[in-house]
Amino acid sequence: MPNQFQPFNLNTDITSTKTLLHEAIPLTGAIYAFGTGSYIEENIKNFAHGQFQSVYDYPYLSSSANHIFDLTVAYDETSDLSASTSIQNAKKINMYNQMTQVLLGYSKDTGEVVQKFESDLNINNDDNYMTSVFLINLSRLITKDQIKKGSFTMKLATGSWVDATTAGEIITLTDTSASADSGTATVMGGDYGLLYQQGPIKEPTVYGLVFYQAGVVVLTASLFQNDLDDTLQKDFSDQLGDLSQNQKTVREALTGSTISASCNALRHRICDISFNNTTEINSNIYFCRVPWNRFNYSTNPTYVSGAQIQVKNLASDTPISYVTTIGLYNSAGELLATAKLSEPLRKDPTNELTLRVRLDY
Amino acid sequence: MTLKKFTDKDIILNTMRAYPEARFLIFDGKVYYNSIPDQSGAISADVYCVPQGHISLYEYNIDRVINRGIPGEPTTAKSIYPFITKQSAGASFRTAGKISYTNEFVYGDILTSSYPMSASITREYLPTAGQRDTIINTHTGESTAGAPIYSHYWALKNRLNFYGTLSEHYKVSSSYDFGHLSVRTDRDPWNKDNQTINLISIPSIFFGTKINPGTLSLKWYFTGSLIGELQDSKQNGELIEVVGNNTGSVAGVVMYNEGFILLTGSWNLGDGAPSIPIKADGTSDRPKWIYFAAGALDGVTQATAGADFVSASFDLSFKGQTDTQVMTMFTHARRGEINYSNNPTYIKYDQTKVIVSSSTTYQENPNKLIANTTTSSYQGFDNDFKRQVYISRVALYDENKNLIGIATLSNPVLKKEDEDIAIKLKLDI
């Protein structure tokens, strides 16, 4: 119990601040079996509903496994891929609508129509649609509060299937134009940036979006559609055991393969994903001011011996105390928290102290 | 959307207490936690990327080459690591000391750390626990006591005396006469400063809030045979020998809240058990409690002690205690309430939505019909319309109507007009 309190001046003694803690997250191809050509993978979980597949960093049956991301395929009902003959047609459309509804919301003009993904930062101008997409939903475990803007990089093999397994035609997608204060747009699902292709293989253009707070990456399917000269339809997947036709273009895969099979093909093409996540740490800083004429005595039982202050030899000596702990009390005098000093601080009437107490939450 | 207020009876706060079990086997300089064997990964030697016998704090980097956050080193490293920018708030990692943080980094510099963070039990053998350095005044030749050699013991001395009300055995020094109680009277009184202490530190990640009193067991095995066991059977922190030559004697104390075990029992264990190399300097002695857990990250291995060190093995087990605050909330959908949905499909399909829309007037169709979702047992026959909804989720709002949580039901629940439904939500804090 303190023998005296020093009240805070709420205007000058208390302030708040925010610190951003980041983690560098590299998701290497070894996790999701890039280039192996194998479909027997313990890290990958497929579901009976067949709407997406989950990727773990370790065999998912192990309690040590961390969920890394979910993969799925979606297209809009206005896409020319949409047809009643397409495999899981309704699920792919519903997936597109759900993701756009959550991330983008409804059209400003009509109010009843869900927005579509666009490869620009103006979602209301109804152009540059991306109606057939791959969706990568990164786990909250690794994105934390949000992906750091400008830090996202993804390497993809875009060659034909044989080349893909040997890392052919690898392109790098980055949100290089995005930063904390520019290069992004804000929509219902938070801020999003554009994924530009870097490298000589394809024309520099936007091939996807990254939603920073939601942790969702959208890749346009056209990324895998054509060869270098944009004329030759490439093999996107080699779906062993998937229907009758094995070598499929991306168009054939999206219409004639299950979502899981298309996810397998995409997953084998992801060489590398890396980004920095962000955790916001909010802090209150209390400046505890110790004036010269206060806290020079202690109520510690060892402070006196035989009715004499231990640290004084003569009656004329100034009192000395050593500050070891700061107690923070509320207005009712109830102890809320204590702060310990790393080492005791000498306090006597000739000095004043300002102790800075930081409370993170 | 309907907002309903919680009443006092709708919210219950209670504490869920669990007792996680922990067991350590110490053998041949290695620690095995809960019988988990070494698991080698395809990429790293240990799949959890932590030293043997340790647990990984977040289990973040599984089977990877660890990147310590130093650019370009190692080149093959692909692991998750944290970093922070030095700002005025002064947030940092423990790896950057106070002086280093102040002098070596300027504002805007990036400080890095690494994952995984790991923890395991640690043993310290303190031959004379209270020993201090000697400082010799070069001018006068006088010698005075300097800094403590075993700072961990000194840090615990106040706390040991504090627990002296639980048991006299906690006290650093005592003149209490145990002669009428104890089998061994030659140890009374004592001063722990002058005793040999075997200090075992257990990180709180293994037990939670505290070690549950009455659950601690320490077993000394010699060539596979049990020669001594201690238990805290009185639940007052005393570690009493229940198997061995001196059953009933107190061989040490346990600090339940802090996770420290201090063993001072220095009598021989086991009938005829010979001396074995049991110290890091290779010297031999007969089995004693002060050598319990030798090899638990204390530098005692076959290489430092000797080949016969493998004759000794140890088992340390206890139950921890974790307290989790649980908020239970009852949300009520009473009859006549919660009977409408904002879902667009709740309205019958293909109806006129807007009857007038002009530059001055916008009027929705007031006669839109609700879709009939009642099921019929007969094909081609629609049951009479009943007002009903399917509840799929419950949203929690604060007093300012900010959405602060969503509870999603595993299956939508049918809510009929004349039914009361209560949905119980639990939130672990």
PDB file of C-alpha atoms in Angstrom, chain B residues 18-263:
ATOM      1  CA  ALA B  18      -8.240 -27.697 -16.598  1.00  0.00           C
ATOM      2  CA  TYR B  19      -5.349 -29.808 -15.393  1.00  0.00           C
ATOM      3  CA  PRO B  20      -2.918 -30.523 -18.242  1.00  0.00           C
ATOM      4  CA  GLU B  21      -0.579 -33.395 -17.507  1.00  0.00           C
ATOM      5  CA  ALA B  22       3.143 -33.099 -18.113  1.00  0.00           C
ATOM      6  CA  ARG B  23       5.736 -35.814 -17.908  1.00  0.00           C
ATOM      7  CA  PHE B  24       9.453 -35.528 -18.487  1.00  0.00           C
ATOM      8  CA  LEU B  25      11.815 -38.422 -18.912  1.00  0.00           C
ATOM      9  CA  ILE B  26      15.474 -37.484 -18.559  1.00  0.00           C
ATOM     10  CA  PHE B  27      17.972 -39.999 -19.832  1.00  0.00           C
ATOM     11  CA  ASP B  28      21.435 -39.832 -21.297  1.00  0.00           C
ATOM     12  CA  GLY B  29      21.545 -36.061 -21.422  1.00  0.00           C
ATOM     13  CA  LYS B  30      18.229 -35.807 -23.236  1.00  0.00           C
ATOM     14  CA  VAL B  31      14.777 -34.710 -22.157  1.00  0.00           C
ATOM     15  CA  TYR B  32      11.659 -36.407 -23.528  1.00  0.00           C
ATOM     16  CA  TYR B  33       8.427 -34.461 -23.024  1.00  0.00           C
ATOM     17  CA  ASN B  34       5.217 -36.481 -22.760  1.00  0.00           C
ATOM     18  CA  SER B  35       6.931 -39.426 -24.463  1.00  0.00           C
ATOM     19  CA  ILE B  36       7.226 -37.551 -27.749  1.00  0.00           C
ATOM     20  CA  PRO B  37      10.077 -39.112 -29.704  1.00  0.00           C
ATOM     21  CA  ASP B  38      12.471 -37.290 -31.969  1.00  0.00           C
ATOM     22  CA  GLN B  39      10.857 -36.657 -35.336  1.00  0.00           C
ATOM     23  CA  SER B  40      13.111 -35.867 -38.234  1.00  0.00           C
ATOM     24  CA  GLY B  41      11.690 -33.879 -41.098  1.00  0.00           C
ATOM     25  CA  ALA B  42      12.269 -33.984 -44.811  1.00  0.00           C
ATOM     26  CA  ILE B  43      14.087 -30.649 -44.702  1.00  0.00           C
ATOM     27  CA  SER B  44      15.226 -30.043 -41.123  1.00  0.00           C
ATOM     28  CA  ALA B  45      16.735 -32.513 -38.673  1.00  0.00           C
ATOM     29  CA  ASP B  46      13.906 -31.937 -36.230  1.00  0.00           C
ATOM     30  CA  VAL B  47      10.471 -31.471 -37.662  1.00  0.00           C
ATOM     31  CA  TYR B  48       9.552 -28.824 -35.079  1.00  0.00           C
ATOM     32  CA  CYS B  49      12.866 -27.015 -35.642  1.00  0.00           C
ATOM     33  CA  VAL B  50      13.512 -26.871 -31.883  1.00  0.00           C
ATOM     34  CA  PRO B  51      16.169 -28.649 -29.833  1.00  0.00           C
ATOM     35  CA  GLN B  52      15.352 -32.111 -28.595  1.00  0.00           C
ATOM     36  CA  GLY B  53      13.071 -32.077 -25.515  1.00  0.00           C
ATOM     37  CA  HIS B  54      11.792 -28.574 -26.208  1.00  0.00           C
ATOM     38  CA  ILE B  55       8.356 -27.492 -27.298  1.00  0.00           C
ATOM     39  CA  SER B  56       7.802 -24.894 -29.957  1.00  0.00           C
ATOM     40  CA  LEU B  57       5.853 -21.882 -28.727  1.00  0.00           C
ATOM     41  CA  TYR B  58       3.692 -21.278 -31.800  1.00  0.00           C
ATOM     42  CA  GLU B  59       4.652 -24.349 -33.862  1.00  0.00           C
ATOM     43  CA  TYR B  60       5.069 -21.809 -36.633  1.00  0.00           C
ATOM     44  CA  ASN B  61       7.991 -23.187 -38.605  1.00  0.00           C
ATOM     45  CA  ILE B  62       7.421 -26.852 -39.248  1.00  0.00           C
ATOM     46  CA  ASP B  63      10.164 -28.739 -41.095  1.00  0.00           C
ATOM     47  CA  ARG B  64      12.086 -25.733 -42.427  1.00  0.00           C
ATOM     48  CA  VAL B  65      15.555 -24.301 -42.497  1.00  0.00           C
ATOM     49  CA  ILE B  66      15.350 -21.510 -39.959  1.00  0.00           C
ATOM     50  CA  ASN B  67      15.968 -17.956 -41.015  1.00  0.00           C
ATOM     51  CA  ARG B  68      17.271 -15.857 -38.141  1.00  0.00           C
ATOM     52  CA  GLY B  69      16.298 -12.658 -39.886  1.00  0.00           C
ATOM     53  CA  ILE B  70      19.792 -11.828 -41.062  1.00  0.00           C
ATOM     54  CA  PRO B  71      19.650 -10.865 -44.742  1.00  0.00           C
ATOM     55  CA  GLY B  72      21.187 -13.504 -46.951  1.00  0.00           C
ATOM     56  CA  GLU B  73      21.987 -15.904 -44.162  1.00  0.00           C
ATOM     57  CA  PRO B  74      21.463 -18.762 -44.595  1.00  0.00           C
ATOM     58  CA  THR B  75      20.664 -18.606 -48.264  1.00  0.00           C
ATOM     59  CA  THR B  76      18.441 -21.666 -48.125  1.00  0.00           C
ATOM     60  CA  ALA B  77      16.429 -20.393 -45.186  1.00  0.00           C
ATOM     61  CA  LYS B  78      12.719 -20.024 -45.764  1.00  0.00           C
ATOM     62  CA  SER B  79      11.102 -19.575 -42.413  1.00  0.00           C
ATOM     63  CA  ILE B  80       8.772 -17.177 -40.697  1.00  0.00           C
ATOM     64  CA  TYR B  81      10.440 -14.512 -38.567  1.00  0.00           C
ATOM     65  CA  PRO B  82       9.160 -11.346 -36.876  1.00  0.00           C
ATOM     66  CA  PHE B  83      10.535  -7.854 -37.333  1.00  0.00           C
ATOM     67  CA  ILE B  84       9.702  -4.440 -35.993  1.00  0.00           C
ATOM     68  CA  THR B  85      10.663  -0.871 -36.835  1.00  0.00           C
ATOM     69  CA  LYS B  86      12.209   1.182 -34.064  1.00  0.00           C
ATOM     70  CA  GLN B  87       9.748   3.884 -33.101  1.00  0.00           C
ATOM     71  CA  SER B  88       9.282   6.321 -30.267  1.00  0.00           C
ATOM     72  CA  ALA B  89       7.107   3.842 -28.374  1.00  0.00           C
ATOM     73  CA  GLY B  90      10.263   1.837 -27.707  1.00  0.00           C
ATOM     74  CA  ALA B  91       8.821  -1.564 -28.589  1.00  0.00           C
ATOM     75  CA  SER B  92      11.529  -4.133 -29.183  1.00  0.00           C
ATOM     76  CA  PHE B  93      12.497  -7.771 -28.902  1.00  0.00           C
ATOM     77  CA  ARG B  94      14.222  -9.202 -25.888  1.00  0.00           C
ATOM     78  CA  THR B  95      17.143 -10.133 -28.094  1.00  0.00           C
ATOM     79  CA  ALA B  96      18.002  -6.433 -28.371  1.00  0.00           C
ATOM     80  CA  GLY B  97      19.277  -5.297 -24.994  1.00  0.00           C
ATOM     81  CA  LYS B  98      18.467  -1.888 -23.542  1.00  0.00           C
ATOM     82  CA  ILE B  99      21.862  -0.391 -24.337  1.00  0.00           C
ATOM     83  CA  SER B 100      22.057  -2.051 -27.735  1.00  0.00           C
ATOM     84  CA  TYR B 101      18.549  -0.814 -28.592  1.00  0.00           C
ATOM     85  CA  THR B 102      19.473   2.736 -27.634  1.00  0.00           C
ATOM     86  CA  ASN B 103      22.928   2.948 -29.170  1.00  0.00           C
ATOM     87  CA  GLU B 104      22.999   0.564 -32.115  1.00  0.00           C
ATOM     88  CA  PHE B 105      19.654   1.330 -33.710  1.00  0.00           C
ATOM     89  CA  VAL B 106      18.314   4.617 -34.981  1.00  0.00           C
ATOM     90  CA  TYR B 107      14.647   5.388 -35.450  1.00  0.00           C
ATOM     91  CA  GLY B 108      13.400   3.632 -38.554  1.00  0.00           C
ATOM     92  CA  ASP B 109      15.838   0.740 -38.251  1.00  0.00           C
ATOM     93  CA  ILE B 110      14.422  -2.746 -38.462  1.00  0.00           C
ATOM     94  CA  LEU B 111      14.967  -5.152 -35.573  1.00  0.00           C
ATOM     95  CA  THR B 112      14.514  -8.830 -36.273  1.00  0.00           C
ATOM     96  CA  SER B 113      13.962 -11.890 -34.172  1.00  0.00           C
ATOM     97  CA  SER B 114      13.313 -15.504 -35.075  1.00  0.00           C
ATOM     98  CA  TYR B 115      10.876 -18.357 -34.642  1.00  0.00           C
ATOM     99  CA  PRO B 116      10.425 -20.868 -33.217  1.00  0.00           C
ATOM    100  CA  MET B 117      10.696 -19.879 -29.621  1.00  0.00           C
ATOM    101  CA  SER B 118      11.210 -22.953 -27.516  1.00  0.00           C
ATOM    102  CA  ALA B 119      11.045 -24.000 -23.885  1.00  0.00           C
ATOM    103  CA  SER B 120      12.111 -26.974 -21.797  1.00  0.00           C
ATOM    104  CA  ILE B 121      12.957 -27.815 -18.211  1.00  0.00           C
ATOM    105  CA  THR B 122      16.410 -26.850 -16.984  1.00  0.00           C
ATOM    106  CA  ARG B 123      18.474 -28.236 -14.114  1.00  0.00           C
ATOM    107  CA  GLU B 124      21.119 -26.261 -12.245  1.00  0.00           C
ATOM    108  CA  TYR B 125      23.453 -27.911  -9.774  1.00  0.00           C
ATOM    109  CA  LEU B 126      24.453 -25.391  -7.085  1.00  0.00           C
ATOM    110  CA  PRO B 127      27.241 -26.891  -4.890  1.00  0.00           C
ATOM    111  CA  THR B 128      27.036 -24.014  -2.382  1.00  0.00           C
ATOM    112  CA  ALA B 129      23.894 -22.154  -3.299  1.00  0.00           C
ATOM    113  CA  GLY B 130      24.603 -18.899  -1.476  1.00  0.00           C
ATOM    114  CA  GLN B 131      28.202 -18.560  -2.638  1.00  0.00           C
ATOM    115  CA  ARG B 132      29.323 -15.080  -3.642  1.00  0.00           C
ATOM    116  CA  ASP B 133      32.299 -13.625  -5.406  1.00  0.00           C
ATOM    117  CA  THR B 134      35.081 -12.269  -3.280  1.00  0.00           C
ATOM    118  CA  ILE B 135      36.193  -8.716  -3.923  1.00  0.00           C
ATOM    119  CA  ILE B 136      39.682  -7.835  -2.693  1.00  0.00           C
ATOM    120  CA  ASN B 137      40.493  -4.201  -2.135  1.00  0.00           C
ATOM    121  CA  THR B 138      43.832  -3.760  -3.865  1.00  0.00           C
ATOM    122  CA  HIS B 139      44.808  -0.939  -1.551  1.00  0.00           C
ATOM    123  CA  THR B 140      43.918  -2.373   1.814  1.00  0.00           C
ATOM    124  CA  GLY B 141      43.906  -6.059   0.951  1.00  0.00           C
ATOM    125  CA  GLU B 142      40.543  -6.471   2.656  1.00  0.00           C
ATOM    126  CA  SER B 143      38.133  -8.922   1.087  1.00  0.00           C
ATOM    127  CA  THR B 144      34.404  -8.368   0.926  1.00  0.00           C
ATOM    128  CA  ALA B 145      31.502 -10.382  -0.480  1.00  0.00           C
ATOM    129  CA  GLY B 146      30.662  -9.564  -4.098  1.00  0.00           C
ATOM    130  CA  ALA B 147      27.921 -10.602  -6.482  1.00  0.00           C
ATOM    131  CA  PRO B 148      26.142 -13.916  -5.996  1.00  0.00           C
ATOM    132  CA  ILE B 149      27.469 -16.797  -8.092  1.00  0.00           C
ATOM    133  CA  TYR B 150      24.062 -18.459  -8.446  1.00  0.00           C
ATOM    134  CA  SER B 151      21.755 -15.542  -9.142  1.00  0.00           C
ATOM    135  CA  HIS B 152      18.734 -17.764  -9.792  1.00  0.00           C
ATOM    136  CA  TYR B 153      18.827 -19.060  -6.237  1.00  0.00           C
ATOM    137  CA  TRP B 154      19.261 -15.554  -4.827  1.00  0.00           C
ATOM    138  CA  ALA B 155      16.276 -14.349  -6.819  1.00  0.00           C
ATOM    139  CA  LEU B 156      14.147 -17.015  -5.139  1.00  0.00           C
ATOM    140  CA  LYS B 157      15.212 -16.410  -1.542  1.00  0.00           C
ATOM    141  CA  ASN B 158      12.537 -13.826  -0.720  1.00  0.00           C
ATOM    142  CA  ARG B 159       9.871 -16.007  -2.233  1.00  0.00           C
ATOM    143  CA  LEU B 160      11.090 -19.047  -0.314  1.00  0.00           C
ATOM    144  CA  ASN B 161      10.784 -17.179   2.959  1.00  0.00           C
ATOM    145  CA  PHE B 162       7.344 -15.927   1.891  1.00  0.00           C
ATOM    146  CA  TYR B 163       6.151 -19.533   1.603  1.00  0.00           C
ATOM    147  CA  GLY B 164       7.581 -20.286   5.031  1.00  0.00           C
ATOM    148  CA  THR B 165       4.046 -20.085   6.379  1.00  0.00           C
ATOM    149  CA  LEU B 166       3.123 -23.149   4.297  1.00  0.00           C
ATOM    150  CA  SER B 167       6.047 -25.224   5.459  1.00  0.00           C
ATOM    151  CA  GLU B 168       9.139 -24.578   7.516  1.00  0.00           C
ATOM    152  CA  HIS B 169      11.096 -26.390   4.816  1.00  0.00           C
ATOM    153  CA  TYR B 170      10.714 -23.437   2.455  1.00  0.00           C
ATOM    154  CA  LYS B 171      12.662 -21.119   4.698  1.00  0.00           C
ATOM    155  CA  VAL B 172      16.170 -20.222   3.656  1.00  0.00           C
ATOM    156  CA  SER B 173      17.411 -20.679   7.196  1.00  0.00           C
ATOM    157  CA  SER B 174      15.658 -22.345  10.064  1.00  0.00           C
ATOM    158  CA  SER B 175      16.524 -23.360  13.584  1.00  0.00           C
ATOM    159  CA  TYR B 176      13.368 -25.400  13.951  1.00  0.00           C
ATOM    160  CA  ASP B 177      13.996 -28.773  15.581  1.00  0.00           C
ATOM    161  CA  PHE B 178      12.544 -31.546  13.464  1.00  0.00           C
ATOM    162  CA  GLY B 179      14.069 -34.175  15.689  1.00  0.00           C
ATOM    163  CA  HIS B 180      10.744 -35.466  16.936  1.00  0.00           C
ATOM    164  CA  LEU B 181       9.244 -35.611  13.455  1.00  0.00           C
ATOM    165  CA  SER B 182      11.934 -36.373  10.969  1.00  0.00           C
ATOM    166  CA  VAL B 183      13.723 -39.627  10.401  1.00  0.00           C
ATOM    167  CA  ARG B 184      16.903 -37.705   9.810  1.00  0.00           C
ATOM    168  CA  THR B 185      17.699 -35.244  12.584  1.00  0.00           C
ATOM    169  CA  ASP B 186      21.229 -34.481  11.472  1.00  0.00           C
ATOM    170  CA  ARG B 187      19.964 -31.964   8.897  1.00  0.00           C
ATOM    171  CA  ASP B 188      18.300 -29.663  11.398  1.00  0.00           C
ATOM    172  CA  PRO B 189      18.655 -26.750  11.557  1.00  0.00           C
ATOM    173  CA  TRP B 190      19.795 -25.525   8.165  1.00  0.00           C
ATOM    174  CA  ASN B 191      20.809 -22.595   6.065  1.00  0.00           C
ATOM    175  CA  LYS B 192      20.142 -23.102   2.375  1.00  0.00           C
ATOM    176  CA  ASP B 193      22.963 -20.681   1.548  1.00  0.00           C
ATOM    177  CA  ASN B 194      25.399 -23.334   2.689  1.00  0.00           C
ATOM    178  CA  GLN B 195      23.615 -26.336   1.192  1.00  0.00           C
ATOM    179  CA  THR B 196      23.984 -28.049  -2.139  1.00  0.00           C
ATOM    180  CA  ILE B 197      20.792 -27.339  -4.063  1.00  0.00           C
ATOM    181  CA  ASN B 198      19.466 -29.036  -7.158  1.00  0.00           C
ATOM    182  CA  LEU B 199      17.335 -26.351  -8.840  1.00  0.00           C
ATOM    183  CA  ILE B 200      14.911 -27.504 -11.532  1.00  0.00           C
ATOM    184  CA  SER B 201      13.132 -24.759 -13.480  1.00  0.00           C
ATOM    185  CA  ILE B 202       9.858 -25.537 -15.251  1.00  0.00           C
ATOM    186  CA  PRO B 203       8.598 -22.882 -17.708  1.00  0.00           C
ATOM    187  CA  SER B 204       4.969 -21.907 -17.158  1.00  0.00           C
ATOM    188  CA  ILE B 205       3.998 -23.007 -20.665  1.00  0.00           C
ATOM    189  CA  PHE B 206       4.085 -26.565 -19.289  1.00  0.00           C
ATOM    190  CA  PHE B 207       1.720 -25.976 -16.367  1.00  0.00           C
ATOM    191  CA  GLY B 208      -0.259 -22.769 -16.932  1.00  0.00           C
ATOM    192  CA  THR B 209      -1.305 -20.876 -13.824  1.00  0.00           C
ATOM    193  CA  LYS B 210       0.338 -23.164 -11.274  1.00  0.00           C
ATOM    194  CA  ILE B 211       1.437 -26.708 -10.640  1.00  0.00           C
ATOM    195  CA  ASN B 212      -1.521 -28.482  -9.119  1.00  0.00           C
ATOM    196  CA  PRO B 213      -0.585 -29.358  -5.502  1.00  0.00           C
ATOM    197  CA  GLY B 214      -0.513 -33.067  -4.740  1.00  0.00           C
ATOM    198  CA  THR B 215       0.274 -34.170  -8.287  1.00  0.00           C
ATOM    199  CA  LEU B 216       4.054 -33.921  -8.342  1.00  0.00           C
ATOM    200  CA  SER B 217       6.132 -37.076  -8.580  1.00  0.00           C
ATOM    201  CA  LEU B 218       9.892 -37.399  -8.974  1.00  0.00           C
ATOM    202  CA  LYS B 219      11.326 -40.841  -9.654  1.00  0.00           C
ATOM    203  CA  TRP B 220      15.015 -41.830  -9.568  1.00  0.00           C
ATOM    204  CA  TYR B 221      15.822 -44.932 -11.610  1.00  0.00           C
ATOM    205  CA  PHE B 222      19.117 -46.780 -11.396  1.00  0.00           C
ATOM    206  CA  THR B 223      19.734 -49.230 -14.261  1.00  0.00           C
ATOM    207  CA  GLY B 224      16.011 -49.207 -14.832  1.00  0.00           C
ATOM    208  CA  SER B 225      14.986 -49.974 -11.240  1.00  0.00           C
ATOM    209  CA  LEU B 226      13.110 -47.451  -9.124  1.00  0.00           C
ATOM    210  CA  ILE B 227      15.296 -46.540  -6.159  1.00  0.00           C
ATOM    211  CA  GLY B 228      13.558 -43.406  -4.942  1.00  0.00           C
ATOM    212  CA  GLU B 229      10.409 -41.416  -5.356  1.00  0.00           C
ATOM    213  CA  LEU B 230       9.290 -38.058  -4.002  1.00  0.00           C
ATOM    214  CA  GLN B 231       5.728 -36.814  -3.840  1.00  0.00           C
ATOM    215  CA  ASP B 232       4.140 -33.648  -2.502  1.00  0.00           C
ATOM    216  CA  SER B 233       1.532 -35.736  -0.727  1.00  0.00           C
ATOM    217  CA  LYS B 234       0.832 -33.063   1.895  1.00  0.00           C
ATOM    218  CA  GLN B 235       0.119 -30.514  -0.840  1.00  0.00           C
ATOM    219  CA  ASN B 236       2.115 -27.933   1.107  1.00  0.00           C
ATOM    220  CA  GLY B 237       5.162 -27.946  -1.137  1.00  0.00           C
ATOM    221  CA  GLU B 238       7.210 -30.480   0.819  1.00  0.00           C
ATOM    222  CA  LEU B 239       8.660 -33.214  -1.384  1.00  0.00           C
ATOM    223  CA  ILE B 240       8.472 -36.277   0.790  1.00  0.00           C
ATOM    224  CA  GLU B 241      10.245 -39.527   0.016  1.00  0.00           C
ATOM    225  CA  VAL B 242       7.720 -42.324  -0.498  1.00  0.00           C
ATOM    226  CA  VAL B 243      10.118 -44.858  -2.041  1.00  0.00           C
ATOM    227  CA  GLY B 244      13.711 -45.173  -0.849  1.00  0.00           C
ATOM    228  CA  ASN B 245      15.810 -45.581   2.218  1.00  0.00           C
ATOM    229  CA  ASN B 246      14.398 -42.633   4.112  1.00  0.00           C
ATOM    230  CA  THR B 247      10.683 -42.638   3.473  1.00  0.00           C
ATOM    231  CA  GLY B 248       8.978 -39.758   5.227  1.00  0.00           C
ATOM    232  CA  SER B 249      11.961 -37.452   4.929  1.00  0.00           C
ATOM    233  CA  VAL B 250      11.637 -34.152   3.117  1.00  0.00           C
ATOM    234  CA  ALA B 251      14.138 -33.933   0.270  1.00  0.00           C
ATOM    235  CA  GLY B 252      13.151 -30.521  -1.037  1.00  0.00           C
ATOM    236  CA  VAL B 253      10.341 -28.135  -1.823  1.00  0.00           C
ATOM    237  CA  VAL B 254       8.360 -27.125  -4.873  1.00  0.00           C
ATOM    238  CA  MET B 255       7.214 -23.593  -5.650  1.00  0.00           C
ATOM    239  CA  TYR B 256       3.829 -24.269  -7.214  1.00  0.00           C
ATOM    240  CA  ASN B 257       3.127 -20.827  -8.634  1.00  0.00           C
ATOM    241  CA  GLU B 258       6.587 -20.152  -9.992  1.00  0.00           C
ATOM    242  CA  GLY B 259       7.464 -23.634 -11.273  1.00  0.00           C
ATOM    243  CA  PHE B 260      10.698 -24.282  -9.383  1.00  0.00           C
ATOM    244  CA  ILE B 261      11.804 -27.416  -7.581  1.00  0.00           C
ATOM    245  CA  LEU B 262      14.631 -27.144  -5.045  1.00  0.00           C
ATOM    246  CA  LEU B 263      16.095 -30.449  -3.887  1.00  0.00           C
TER     247      LEU B 263
END
